Short mmCIF file of C-alpha atoms in Angstrom, two decimals:
data_model
loop_
_atom_site.label_atom_id
_atom_site.label_comp_id
_atom_site.label_asym_id
_atom_site.label_seq_id
_atom_site.Cartn_x
_atom_site.Cartn_y
_atom_site.Cartn_z
CA MET A 153 -25.73 -10.46 -1.11
CA GLN A 154 -25.08 -11.94 -4.59
CA ASN A 155 -28.78 -12.67 -5.08
CA GLU A 156 -29.62 -9.09 -4.17
CA MET A 157 -27.16 -7.73 -6.71
CA SER A 158 -28.46 -10.09 -9.38
CA ASN A 159 -32.04 -9.00 -8.78
CA GLN A 160 -31.04 -5.36 -9.10
CA ALA A 161 -29.12 -6.08 -12.29
CA ILE A 162 -32.02 -7.93 -13.89
CA SER A 163 -34.26 -4.90 -13.37
CA LYS A 164 -31.73 -2.58 -15.05
CA TYR A 165 -30.90 -4.59 -18.16
CA PRO A 166 -33.12 -5.77 -21.05
CA VAL A 167 -34.19 -9.38 -21.13
CA PHE A 168 -32.64 -10.11 -24.53
CA VAL A 169 -29.06 -11.38 -24.62
CA THR A 170 -26.36 -8.81 -25.31
CA LYS A 171 -22.58 -8.88 -25.47
CA THR A 172 -20.11 -6.99 -23.35
CA SER A 173 -17.03 -4.98 -24.31
CA HIS A 174 -13.61 -6.14 -25.50
CA PRO A 175 -12.13 -8.72 -25.03
CA PHE A 176 -15.42 -10.54 -24.31
CA ASP A 177 -17.50 -9.12 -27.16
CA GLY A 178 -16.65 -11.81 -29.72
CA SER A 179 -14.10 -9.72 -31.58
CA GLU A 180 -11.49 -12.24 -30.43
CA GLU A 181 -12.11 -15.86 -31.42
CA SER A 182 -13.57 -17.69 -28.42
CA ASP A 183 -14.54 -21.26 -27.63
CA VAL A 184 -16.96 -20.86 -24.69
CA ILE A 185 -19.61 -18.32 -23.72
CA LEU A 186 -20.46 -17.41 -20.13
CA ARG A 187 -23.99 -16.04 -19.82
CA THR A 188 -24.80 -13.96 -16.74
CA SER A 189 -27.97 -13.67 -14.70
CA ASP A 190 -28.81 -10.42 -16.52
CA ASN A 191 -28.45 -12.05 -19.95
CA MET A 192 -25.06 -10.71 -20.94
CA ASP A 193 -22.82 -13.01 -23.00
CA PHE A 194 -19.07 -13.08 -22.32
CA CYS A 195 -17.17 -14.72 -25.18
CA SER A 196 -14.36 -16.44 -23.32
CA HIS A 197 -11.49 -18.86 -23.79
CA ARG A 198 -11.19 -22.28 -22.19
CA ALA A 199 -7.40 -22.14 -21.97
CA ILE A 200 -7.39 -18.89 -19.99
CA LEU A 201 -10.24 -19.97 -17.71
CA SER A 202 -8.55 -23.33 -17.07
CA VAL A 203 -5.30 -21.67 -16.04
CA ALA A 204 -7.05 -19.14 -13.80
CA SER A 205 -9.65 -21.45 -12.26
CA SER A 206 -9.44 -24.99 -10.92
CA PHE A 207 -13.23 -25.07 -11.14
CA PHE A 208 -13.30 -24.42 -14.87
CA LYS A 209 -10.29 -26.66 -15.47
CA GLY A 210 -12.22 -29.55 -13.94
CA MET A 211 -15.39 -28.65 -15.84
CA PHE A 212 -13.64 -28.52 -19.22
CA SER A 213 -11.86 -31.83 -18.58
CA LEU A 214 -15.19 -33.69 -18.38
CA PRO A 215 -16.23 -35.65 -21.48
CA ARG A 216 -18.86 -33.88 -23.54
CA ARG A 217 -22.16 -35.50 -24.41
CA PRO A 218 -23.24 -35.68 -28.06
CA SER A 219 -26.04 -33.23 -27.24
CA ASP A 220 -23.41 -30.74 -26.09
CA ASP A 221 -21.54 -30.89 -29.38
CA VAL A 222 -22.02 -27.31 -30.50
CA SER A 223 -19.35 -25.07 -31.93
CA VAL A 224 -19.28 -22.65 -28.99
CA PRO A 225 -21.14 -23.90 -25.89
CA THR A 226 -22.91 -21.49 -23.53
CA ILE A 227 -22.63 -21.83 -19.75
CA ASP A 228 -25.12 -20.01 -17.52
CA VAL A 229 -23.58 -18.49 -14.38
CA PRO A 230 -25.40 -16.89 -11.42
CA GLU A 231 -23.27 -13.74 -11.30
CA ASP A 232 -24.46 -10.51 -12.91
CA SER A 233 -22.52 -8.85 -15.71
CA LYS A 234 -20.80 -6.27 -13.52
CA VAL A 235 -19.37 -8.93 -11.22
CA LEU A 236 -18.38 -11.34 -14.01
CA ASP A 237 -16.81 -8.60 -16.14
CA THR A 238 -14.65 -7.50 -13.23
CA LEU A 239 -13.75 -11.07 -12.30
CA LEU A 240 -12.72 -12.05 -15.83
CA ARG A 241 -10.59 -8.95 -16.31
CA TYR A 242 -8.45 -10.15 -13.42
CA CYS A 243 -7.95 -13.42 -15.33
CA TYR A 244 -7.11 -11.94 -18.73
CA PRO A 245 -3.90 -10.07 -19.68
CA VAL A 246 -5.56 -6.68 -19.72
CA MET A 247 -5.19 -3.51 -17.65
CA ASP A 248 -4.85 -4.03 -13.90
CA LEU A 249 -7.95 -3.10 -11.92
CA ILE A 250 -8.39 -1.41 -8.57
CA ILE A 251 -11.97 -1.78 -7.34
CA SER A 252 -13.21 1.34 -5.56
CA ASP A 253 -16.56 -0.09 -4.43
CA LEU A 254 -16.38 -2.39 -1.39
CA THR A 255 -19.61 -4.25 -2.17
CA LEU A 256 -18.46 -5.01 -5.71
CA LEU A 257 -15.04 -6.07 -4.45
CA VAL A 258 -16.55 -8.57 -2.01
CA ASP A 259 -18.98 -9.90 -4.62
CA VAL A 260 -16.11 -10.46 -7.05
CA LEU A 261 -14.02 -12.05 -4.30
CA GLU A 262 -16.92 -14.36 -3.43
CA ALA A 263 -17.15 -15.43 -7.08
CA ALA A 264 -13.37 -15.95 -7.27
CA MET A 265 -13.52 -18.19 -4.22
CA LYS A 266 -16.37 -20.20 -5.74
CA TYR A 267 -14.49 -20.68 -9.00
CA GLU A 268 -11.21 -21.41 -7.15
CA MET A 269 -9.22 -18.62 -8.81
CA THR A 270 -6.26 -18.56 -6.46
CA LEU A 271 -4.31 -15.64 -7.90
CA VAL A 272 -7.42 -13.51 -8.26
CA ILE A 273 -8.35 -14.28 -4.65
CA THR A 274 -4.92 -13.14 -3.49
CA THR A 275 -5.14 -9.88 -5.45
CA LEU A 276 -8.66 -9.05 -4.26
CA TYR A 277 -7.96 -10.08 -0.67
CA HIS A 278 -5.19 -7.52 -0.40
CA GLN A 279 -7.43 -4.72 -1.62
CA LEU A 280 -9.78 -5.15 1.35
CA PRO A 281 -7.68 -3.38 4.03
CA ALA A 282 -7.84 -0.14 2.00
CA PHE A 283 -11.49 0.22 3.04
CA VAL A 284 -10.95 -0.11 6.77
CA GLN A 285 -10.33 3.57 7.41
CA ASP A 286 -13.65 4.86 6.05
CA GLN A 287 -15.91 1.77 6.09
CA PRO A 288 -14.84 -0.45 9.00
CA LEU A 289 -18.32 -1.63 9.98
CA LYS A 290 -19.28 -2.49 6.41
CA LEU A 291 -15.95 -4.27 5.95
CA PHE A 292 -16.54 -6.19 9.19
CA ALA A 293 -20.00 -7.34 8.07
CA LEU A 294 -18.95 -8.37 4.58
CA ALA A 295 -15.84 -10.14 5.85
CA CYS A 296 -18.04 -12.07 8.29
CA CYS A 297 -20.19 -13.27 5.39
CA LEU A 298 -17.11 -14.71 3.64
CA HIS A 299 -15.54 -16.02 6.88
CA LEU A 300 -12.41 -13.90 6.39
CA GLU A 301 -11.31 -13.92 10.00
CA ASP A 302 -8.16 -11.80 9.62
CA ILE A 303 -10.08 -9.05 7.83
CA THR A 304 -12.90 -9.29 10.37
CA LEU A 305 -10.52 -8.72 13.27
CA PHE A 306 -8.77 -5.92 11.42
CA ALA A 307 -12.07 -4.12 10.75
CA ALA A 308 -13.29 -4.65 14.32
CA GLN A 309 -10.13 -3.09 15.66
CA ARG A 310 -10.67 0.03 13.56
CA TRP A 311 -14.35 0.19 14.54
CA ARG A 312 -13.39 0.04 18.21
CA HIS A 313 -11.38 3.23 17.80
CA ILE A 314 -14.35 5.22 16.50
CA ALA A 315 -17.42 3.57 18.14
CA PRO A 316 -18.92 4.50 21.54
CA ARG A 317 -18.21 2.04 24.35
CA ALA A 318 -20.86 2.71 26.97
CA SER A 319 -23.46 0.03 26.25
CA ASN A 320 -24.82 -2.37 23.70
CA GLU A 321 -27.55 0.14 22.84
CA SER A 322 -25.15 3.01 22.30
CA VAL A 323 -22.87 0.87 20.12
CA GLY A 324 -25.74 -0.03 17.81
CA LYS A 325 -27.58 3.29 17.83
CA ASN A 326 -27.43 5.14 14.52
CA ASN A 327 -24.83 2.64 13.24
CA TYR A 328 -27.10 0.27 11.35
CA ILE A 329 -26.07 -0.50 7.78
CA GLN A 330 -27.78 -2.89 5.40
CA GLU A 331 -24.82 -5.27 5.34
CA MET A 332 -25.41 -6.06 9.03
CA ASP A 333 -28.43 -8.12 7.96
CA GLY A 334 -26.03 -10.74 6.65
CA ILE A 335 -24.24 -11.49 9.92
CA SER A 336 -25.42 -13.53 12.87
CA ALA A 337 -26.56 -12.12 16.20
CA GLY A 338 -23.58 -13.89 17.73
CA ALA A 339 -21.12 -12.06 15.49
CA TYR A 340 -22.74 -8.72 16.34
CA TYR A 341 -22.65 -9.53 20.06
CA ARG A 342 -18.94 -10.38 19.86
CA LEU A 343 -18.29 -7.11 18.03
CA ILE A 344 -20.05 -5.18 20.82
CA ARG A 345 -18.08 -7.11 23.44
CA PHE A 346 -14.84 -6.30 21.69
CA VAL A 347 -15.75 -2.59 21.36
CA ASN A 348 -16.66 -2.33 25.04
CA ILE A 349 -13.86 -4.27 26.72
CA GLY A 350 -11.24 -4.86 24.03
CA GLU A 351 -11.24 -8.62 24.44
CA LEU A 352 -9.61 -10.00 21.33
CA THR A 353 -11.68 -13.17 21.23
CA ILE A 354 -13.05 -14.85 18.16
CA LEU A 355 -15.47 -12.35 16.68
CA MET A 356 -17.03 -14.95 14.41
CA PRO A 357 -17.20 -18.76 14.37
CA ARG A 358 -14.10 -20.18 12.76
CA ASN A 359 -14.44 -21.73 9.33
CA HIS A 360 -11.18 -23.65 9.46
CA LEU A 361 -11.13 -24.71 5.80
CA VAL A 362 -11.65 -21.16 4.50
CA LEU A 363 -9.28 -19.62 7.04
CA ARG A 364 -6.52 -22.15 6.29
CA TYR A 365 -6.98 -21.62 2.53
CA MET A 366 -6.92 -17.83 2.76
CA THR A 367 -3.94 -17.86 5.13
CA SER A 368 -1.91 -20.19 2.91
CA ILE A 369 -2.28 -18.06 -0.22
CA CYS A 370 -1.91 -14.68 1.47
CA GLN A 371 0.69 -15.11 4.22
CA ILE A 372 3.66 -14.28 1.99
CA HIS A 373 2.10 -11.09 0.64
CA SER A 374 0.36 -9.80 3.77
CA ASN A 375 0.35 -6.00 3.94
CA PHE A 376 -1.58 -5.45 7.15
CA GLN A 377 -1.32 -6.42 10.79
CA ILE A 378 -3.73 -6.96 13.64
CA THR A 379 -2.63 -5.56 16.97
CA THR A 380 -4.19 -5.54 20.40
#
């Protein structure tokens, strides 16, 4: 999913390096530059990134080689500028964001998980249930890709209320969305089984490390419930 977004972004932006908007445009003194897959430079600050991200904290604690001794080092990241801009704005003391696009939200959440941004993960995680009413199948598929079991079950429950229950064929007919390409046949089979008979079994293989991590940071602030 991230690779697909990056490819699309590369085709839309020029190949030369450009800078983004405030506060990442260099107008504020920075000490590190994050360069995206579509050649956009984000002038950033080690102190803020270290507080927000265990990943960057560990990276910046490593000794620097003499060849790295430049005034403001540049770090290439695989995310495109839209994803990184949104992610960083959750780390900086700027206006709070509410992401209205589910695909972007999941891409930013995926990046936050990779960079171990605990507070950002919590904030983004709790925006996901807002999409269940209108986009349950898409939410199910994207949650499967990130092994978010609670969200997967929540989305499957909503989908069961609006999907036909006669047969595997009828459940899938006219319901294909591109995001379904990212889930396994087993996950789709378990979704069909749940829609048809309401058996609240595991709809996706458990990823215990991810599930335990997500549960630990979100259990206090949970704003949704899964019911049978």
